[in-house]
PDB file of C-alpha atoms in Angstrom:
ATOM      1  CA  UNK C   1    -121.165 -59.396 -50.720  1.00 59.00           C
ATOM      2  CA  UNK C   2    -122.059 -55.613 -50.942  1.00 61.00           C
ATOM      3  CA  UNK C   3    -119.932 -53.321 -53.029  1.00 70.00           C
ATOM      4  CA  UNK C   4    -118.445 -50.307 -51.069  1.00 71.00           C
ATOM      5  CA  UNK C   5    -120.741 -48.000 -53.665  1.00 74.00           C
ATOM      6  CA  UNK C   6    -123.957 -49.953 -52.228  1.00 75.00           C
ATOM      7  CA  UNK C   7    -123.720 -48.001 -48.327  1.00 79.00           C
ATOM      8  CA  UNK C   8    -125.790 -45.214 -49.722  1.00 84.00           C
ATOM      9  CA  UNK C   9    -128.428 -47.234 -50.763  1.00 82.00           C
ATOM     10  CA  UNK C  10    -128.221 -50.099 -47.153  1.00 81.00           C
ATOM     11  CA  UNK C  11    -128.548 -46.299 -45.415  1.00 84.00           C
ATOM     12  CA  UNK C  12    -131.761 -45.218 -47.869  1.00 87.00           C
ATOM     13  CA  UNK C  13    -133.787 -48.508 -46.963  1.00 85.00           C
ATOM     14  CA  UNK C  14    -132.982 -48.943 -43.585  1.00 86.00           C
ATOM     15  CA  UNK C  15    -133.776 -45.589 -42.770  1.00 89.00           C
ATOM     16  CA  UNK C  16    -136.855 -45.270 -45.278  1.00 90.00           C
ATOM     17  CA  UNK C  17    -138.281 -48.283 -43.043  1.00 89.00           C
ATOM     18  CA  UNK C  18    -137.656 -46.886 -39.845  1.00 89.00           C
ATOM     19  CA  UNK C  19    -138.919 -43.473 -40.959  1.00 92.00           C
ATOM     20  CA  UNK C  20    -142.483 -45.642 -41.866  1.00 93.00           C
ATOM     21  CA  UNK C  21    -142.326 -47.731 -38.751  1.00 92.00           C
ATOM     22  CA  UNK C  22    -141.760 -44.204 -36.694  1.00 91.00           C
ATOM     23  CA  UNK C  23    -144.731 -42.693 -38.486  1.00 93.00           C
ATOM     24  CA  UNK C  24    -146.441 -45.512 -37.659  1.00 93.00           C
ATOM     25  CA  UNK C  25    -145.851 -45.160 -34.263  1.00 91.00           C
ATOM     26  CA  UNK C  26    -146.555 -41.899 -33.773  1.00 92.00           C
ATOM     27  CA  UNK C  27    -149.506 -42.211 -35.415  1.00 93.00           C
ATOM     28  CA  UNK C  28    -150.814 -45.221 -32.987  1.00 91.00           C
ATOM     29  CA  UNK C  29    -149.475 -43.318 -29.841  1.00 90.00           C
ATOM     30  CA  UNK C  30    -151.638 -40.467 -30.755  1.00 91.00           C
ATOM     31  CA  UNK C  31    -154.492 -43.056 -31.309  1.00 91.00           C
ATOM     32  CA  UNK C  32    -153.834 -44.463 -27.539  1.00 86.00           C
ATOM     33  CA  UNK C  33    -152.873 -40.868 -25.979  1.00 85.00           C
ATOM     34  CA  UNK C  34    -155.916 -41.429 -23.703  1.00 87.00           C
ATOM     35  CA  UNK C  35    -154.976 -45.182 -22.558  1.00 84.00           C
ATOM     36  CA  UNK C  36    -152.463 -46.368 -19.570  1.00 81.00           C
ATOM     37  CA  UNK C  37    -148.613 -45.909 -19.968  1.00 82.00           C
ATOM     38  CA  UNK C  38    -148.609 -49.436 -20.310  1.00 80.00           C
ATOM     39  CA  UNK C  39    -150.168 -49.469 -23.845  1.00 82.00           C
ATOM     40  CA  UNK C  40    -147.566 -46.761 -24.901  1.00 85.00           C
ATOM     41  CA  UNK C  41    -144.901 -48.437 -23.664  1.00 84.00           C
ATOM     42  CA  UNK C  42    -145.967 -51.553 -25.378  1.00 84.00           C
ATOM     43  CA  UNK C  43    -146.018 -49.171 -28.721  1.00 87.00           C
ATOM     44  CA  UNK C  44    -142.502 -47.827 -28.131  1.00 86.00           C
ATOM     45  CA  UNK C  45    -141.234 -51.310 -27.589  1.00 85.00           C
ATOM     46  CA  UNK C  46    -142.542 -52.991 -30.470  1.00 86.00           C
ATOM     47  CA  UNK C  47    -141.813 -49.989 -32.748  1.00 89.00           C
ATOM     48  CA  UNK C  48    -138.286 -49.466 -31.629  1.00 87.00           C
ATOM     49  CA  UNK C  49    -137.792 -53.695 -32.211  1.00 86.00           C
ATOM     50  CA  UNK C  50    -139.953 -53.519 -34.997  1.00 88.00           C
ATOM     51  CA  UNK C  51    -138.069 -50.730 -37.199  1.00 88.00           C
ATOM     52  CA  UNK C  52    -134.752 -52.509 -35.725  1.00 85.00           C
ATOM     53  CA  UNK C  53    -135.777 -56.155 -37.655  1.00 85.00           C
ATOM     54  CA  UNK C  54    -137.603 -54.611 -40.594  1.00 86.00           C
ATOM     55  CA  UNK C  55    -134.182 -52.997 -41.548  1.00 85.00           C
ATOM     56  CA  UNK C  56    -131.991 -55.977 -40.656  1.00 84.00           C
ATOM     57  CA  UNK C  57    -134.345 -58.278 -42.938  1.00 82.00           C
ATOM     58  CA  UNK C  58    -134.364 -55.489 -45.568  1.00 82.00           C
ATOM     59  CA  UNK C  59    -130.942 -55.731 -46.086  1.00 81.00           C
ATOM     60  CA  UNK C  60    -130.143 -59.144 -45.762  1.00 80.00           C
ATOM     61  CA  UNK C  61    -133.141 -59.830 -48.642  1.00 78.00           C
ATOM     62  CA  UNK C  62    -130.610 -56.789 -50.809  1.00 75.00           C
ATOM     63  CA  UNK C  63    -127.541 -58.722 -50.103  1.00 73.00           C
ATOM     64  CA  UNK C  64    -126.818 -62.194 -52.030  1.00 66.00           C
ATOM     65  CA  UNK C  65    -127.452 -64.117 -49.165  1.00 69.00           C
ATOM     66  CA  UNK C  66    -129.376 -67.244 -50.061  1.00 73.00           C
ATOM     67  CA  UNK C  67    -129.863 -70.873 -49.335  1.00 76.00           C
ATOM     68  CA  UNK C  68    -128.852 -72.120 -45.725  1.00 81.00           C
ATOM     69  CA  UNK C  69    -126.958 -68.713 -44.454  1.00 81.00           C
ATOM     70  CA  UNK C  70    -129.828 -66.741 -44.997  1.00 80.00           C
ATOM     71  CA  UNK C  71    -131.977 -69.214 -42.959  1.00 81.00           C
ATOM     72  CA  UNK C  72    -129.399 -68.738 -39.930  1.00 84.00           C
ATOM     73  CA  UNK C  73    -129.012 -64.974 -40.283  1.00 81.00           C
ATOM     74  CA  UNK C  74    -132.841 -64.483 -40.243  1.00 82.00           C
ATOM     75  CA  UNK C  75    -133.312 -67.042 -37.108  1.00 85.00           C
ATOM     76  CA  UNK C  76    -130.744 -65.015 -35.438  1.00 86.00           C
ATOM     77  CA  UNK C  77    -132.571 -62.123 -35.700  1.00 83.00           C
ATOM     78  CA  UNK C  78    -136.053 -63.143 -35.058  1.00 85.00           C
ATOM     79  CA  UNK C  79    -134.766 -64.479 -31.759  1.00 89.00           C
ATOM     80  CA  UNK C  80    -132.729 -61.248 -30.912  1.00 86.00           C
ATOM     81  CA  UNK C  81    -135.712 -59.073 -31.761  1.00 83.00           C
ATOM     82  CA  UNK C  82    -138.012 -61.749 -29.467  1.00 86.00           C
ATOM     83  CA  UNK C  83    -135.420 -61.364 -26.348  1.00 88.00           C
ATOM     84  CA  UNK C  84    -135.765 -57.807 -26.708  1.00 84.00           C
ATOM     85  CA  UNK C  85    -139.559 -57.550 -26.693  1.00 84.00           C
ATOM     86  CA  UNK C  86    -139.205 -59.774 -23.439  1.00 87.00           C
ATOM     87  CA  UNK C  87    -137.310 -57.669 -21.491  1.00 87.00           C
ATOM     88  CA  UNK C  88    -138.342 -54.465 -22.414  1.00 83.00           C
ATOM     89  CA  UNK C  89    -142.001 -55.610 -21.852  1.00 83.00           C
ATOM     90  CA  UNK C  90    -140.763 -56.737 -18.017  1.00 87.00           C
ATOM     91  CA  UNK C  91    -139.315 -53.303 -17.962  1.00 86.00           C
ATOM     92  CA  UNK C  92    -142.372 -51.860 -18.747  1.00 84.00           C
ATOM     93  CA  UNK C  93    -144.248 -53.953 -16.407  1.00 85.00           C
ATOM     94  CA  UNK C  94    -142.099 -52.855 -13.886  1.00 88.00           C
ATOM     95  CA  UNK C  95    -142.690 -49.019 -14.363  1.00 87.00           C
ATOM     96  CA  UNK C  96    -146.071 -49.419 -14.562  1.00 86.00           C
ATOM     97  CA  UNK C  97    -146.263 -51.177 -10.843  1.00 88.00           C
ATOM     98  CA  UNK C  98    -144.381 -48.488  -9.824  1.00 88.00           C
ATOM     99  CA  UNK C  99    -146.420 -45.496 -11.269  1.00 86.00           C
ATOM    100  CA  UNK C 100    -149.184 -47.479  -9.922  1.00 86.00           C
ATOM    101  CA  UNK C 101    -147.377 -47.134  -6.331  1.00 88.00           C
ATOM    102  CA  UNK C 102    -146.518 -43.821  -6.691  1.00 86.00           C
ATOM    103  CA  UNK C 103    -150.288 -42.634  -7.275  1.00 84.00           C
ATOM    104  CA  UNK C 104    -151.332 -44.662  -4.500  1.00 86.00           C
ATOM    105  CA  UNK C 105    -148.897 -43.338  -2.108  1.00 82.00           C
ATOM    106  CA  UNK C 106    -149.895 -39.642  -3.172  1.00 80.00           C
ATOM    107  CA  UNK C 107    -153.408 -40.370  -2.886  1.00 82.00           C
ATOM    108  CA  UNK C 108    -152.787 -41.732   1.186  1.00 81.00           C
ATOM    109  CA  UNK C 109    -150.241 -39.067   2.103  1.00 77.00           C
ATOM    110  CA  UNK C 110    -151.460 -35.432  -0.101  1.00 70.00           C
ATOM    111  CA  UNK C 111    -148.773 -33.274  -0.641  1.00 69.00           C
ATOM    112  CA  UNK C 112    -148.273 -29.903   2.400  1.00 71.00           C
ATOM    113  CA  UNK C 113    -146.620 -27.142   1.087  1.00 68.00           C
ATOM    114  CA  UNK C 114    -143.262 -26.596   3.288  1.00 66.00           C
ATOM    115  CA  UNK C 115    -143.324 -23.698   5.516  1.00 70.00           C
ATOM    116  CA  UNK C 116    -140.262 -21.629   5.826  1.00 69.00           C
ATOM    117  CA  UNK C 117    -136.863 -22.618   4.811  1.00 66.00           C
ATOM    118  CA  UNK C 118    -135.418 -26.032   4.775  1.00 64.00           C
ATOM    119  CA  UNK C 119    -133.415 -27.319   7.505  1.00 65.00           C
ATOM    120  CA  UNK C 120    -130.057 -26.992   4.929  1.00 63.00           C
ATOM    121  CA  UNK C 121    -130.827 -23.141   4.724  1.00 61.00           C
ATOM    122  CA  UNK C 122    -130.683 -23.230   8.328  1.00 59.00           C
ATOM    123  CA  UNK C 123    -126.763 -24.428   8.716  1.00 58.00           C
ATOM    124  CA  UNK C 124    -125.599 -22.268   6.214  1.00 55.00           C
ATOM    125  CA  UNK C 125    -124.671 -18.608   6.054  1.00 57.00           C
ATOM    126  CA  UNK C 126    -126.380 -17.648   2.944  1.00 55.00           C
ATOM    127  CA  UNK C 127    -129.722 -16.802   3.255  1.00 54.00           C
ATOM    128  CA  UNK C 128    -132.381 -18.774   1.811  1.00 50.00           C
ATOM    129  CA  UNK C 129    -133.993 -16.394  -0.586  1.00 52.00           C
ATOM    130  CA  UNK C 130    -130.655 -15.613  -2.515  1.00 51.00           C
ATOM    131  CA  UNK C 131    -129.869 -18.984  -2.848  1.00 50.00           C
ATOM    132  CA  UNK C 132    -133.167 -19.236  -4.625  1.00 53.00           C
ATOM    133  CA  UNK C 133    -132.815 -16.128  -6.748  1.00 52.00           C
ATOM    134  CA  UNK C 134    -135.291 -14.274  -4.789  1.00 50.00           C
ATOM    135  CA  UNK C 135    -138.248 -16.344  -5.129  1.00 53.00           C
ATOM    136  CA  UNK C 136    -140.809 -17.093  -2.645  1.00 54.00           C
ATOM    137  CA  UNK C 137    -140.924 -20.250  -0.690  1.00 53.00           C
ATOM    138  CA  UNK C 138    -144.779 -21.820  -0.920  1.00 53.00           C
ATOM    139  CA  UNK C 139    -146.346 -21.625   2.060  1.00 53.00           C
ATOM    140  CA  UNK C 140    -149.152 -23.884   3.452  1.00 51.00           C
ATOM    141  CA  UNK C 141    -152.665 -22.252   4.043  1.00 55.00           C
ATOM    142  CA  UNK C 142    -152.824 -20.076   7.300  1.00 56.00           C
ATOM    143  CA  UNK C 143    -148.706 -20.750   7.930  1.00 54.00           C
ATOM    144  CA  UNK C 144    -147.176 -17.786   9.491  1.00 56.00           C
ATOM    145  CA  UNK C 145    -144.676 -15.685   7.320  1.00 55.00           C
ATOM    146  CA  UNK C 146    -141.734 -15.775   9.675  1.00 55.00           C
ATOM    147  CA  UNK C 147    -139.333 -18.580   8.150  1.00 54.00           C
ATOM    148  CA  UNK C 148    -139.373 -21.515  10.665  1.00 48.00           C
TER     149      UNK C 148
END
């Protein structure tokens, strides 16, 4: 069992390896910058599970831990860290469909400017422009200035 002196040292290693797996990380995220968001997501995932296990394992290797309990504790963990590489990949599959989607969609419909003020600015009694702080609505090419 740990002494109550030994939580200095349990907070040095686990952070010293997630500090190195985060480095890590960073380093191959700046090596991808140029790839899909599905590559970094896959290299946030596995980092943020990664740094999770490396410090579970370090400590349970510092604490007296041996023979069969060790065995259980470790199998516990591999299969926690495992589930959680599952689902966040899915996750990540997931928002890259739907980044996919949302480029297609902006690709068939391109973005128009609106023209005037909204239809909310039109029920209410403040005017538009103050409730904006005096900026200027975007207007489409060749739209009159009047507000619609």
């Amino acid at each position: 069992m740990p002494r109550p002196g030994d939580l200095p040292m349990i907070v040095a290693v686990t952070a010293g390896l997630g500090l190195l797996i985060a480095l890590s990380g960073i380093w191959l995220m700046w090596r991808l910058r140029t790839r899909s968001i599905g590559a970094m997501l896959a290299v946030v995932v596995v980092v943020a599970v990664t740094a999770t296990l490396a410090g579970v394992v370090a400590i349970i290797n510092k604490m007296i831990i041996e023979g069969a309990t060790k065995d259980f504790v470790l199998s516990v963990v591999a299969v926690g860290g495992l589930v959680g590489l599952g689902v966040a990949f899915v996750l990540a599959r997931r928002v890259v469909g739907e980044s996919r989607r949302l480029v297609e969609a902006v690709r068939v419909a391109p973005f128009t400017a609106p023209v005037g003020c909204p239809p909310s600015c039109r029920r209410s009694r403040t005017p538009w422009r103050r409730r904006t702080r005096g900026s200027r609505p975007w207007r489409a090419p060749g739209a009159s200035s009047s507000p619609g």
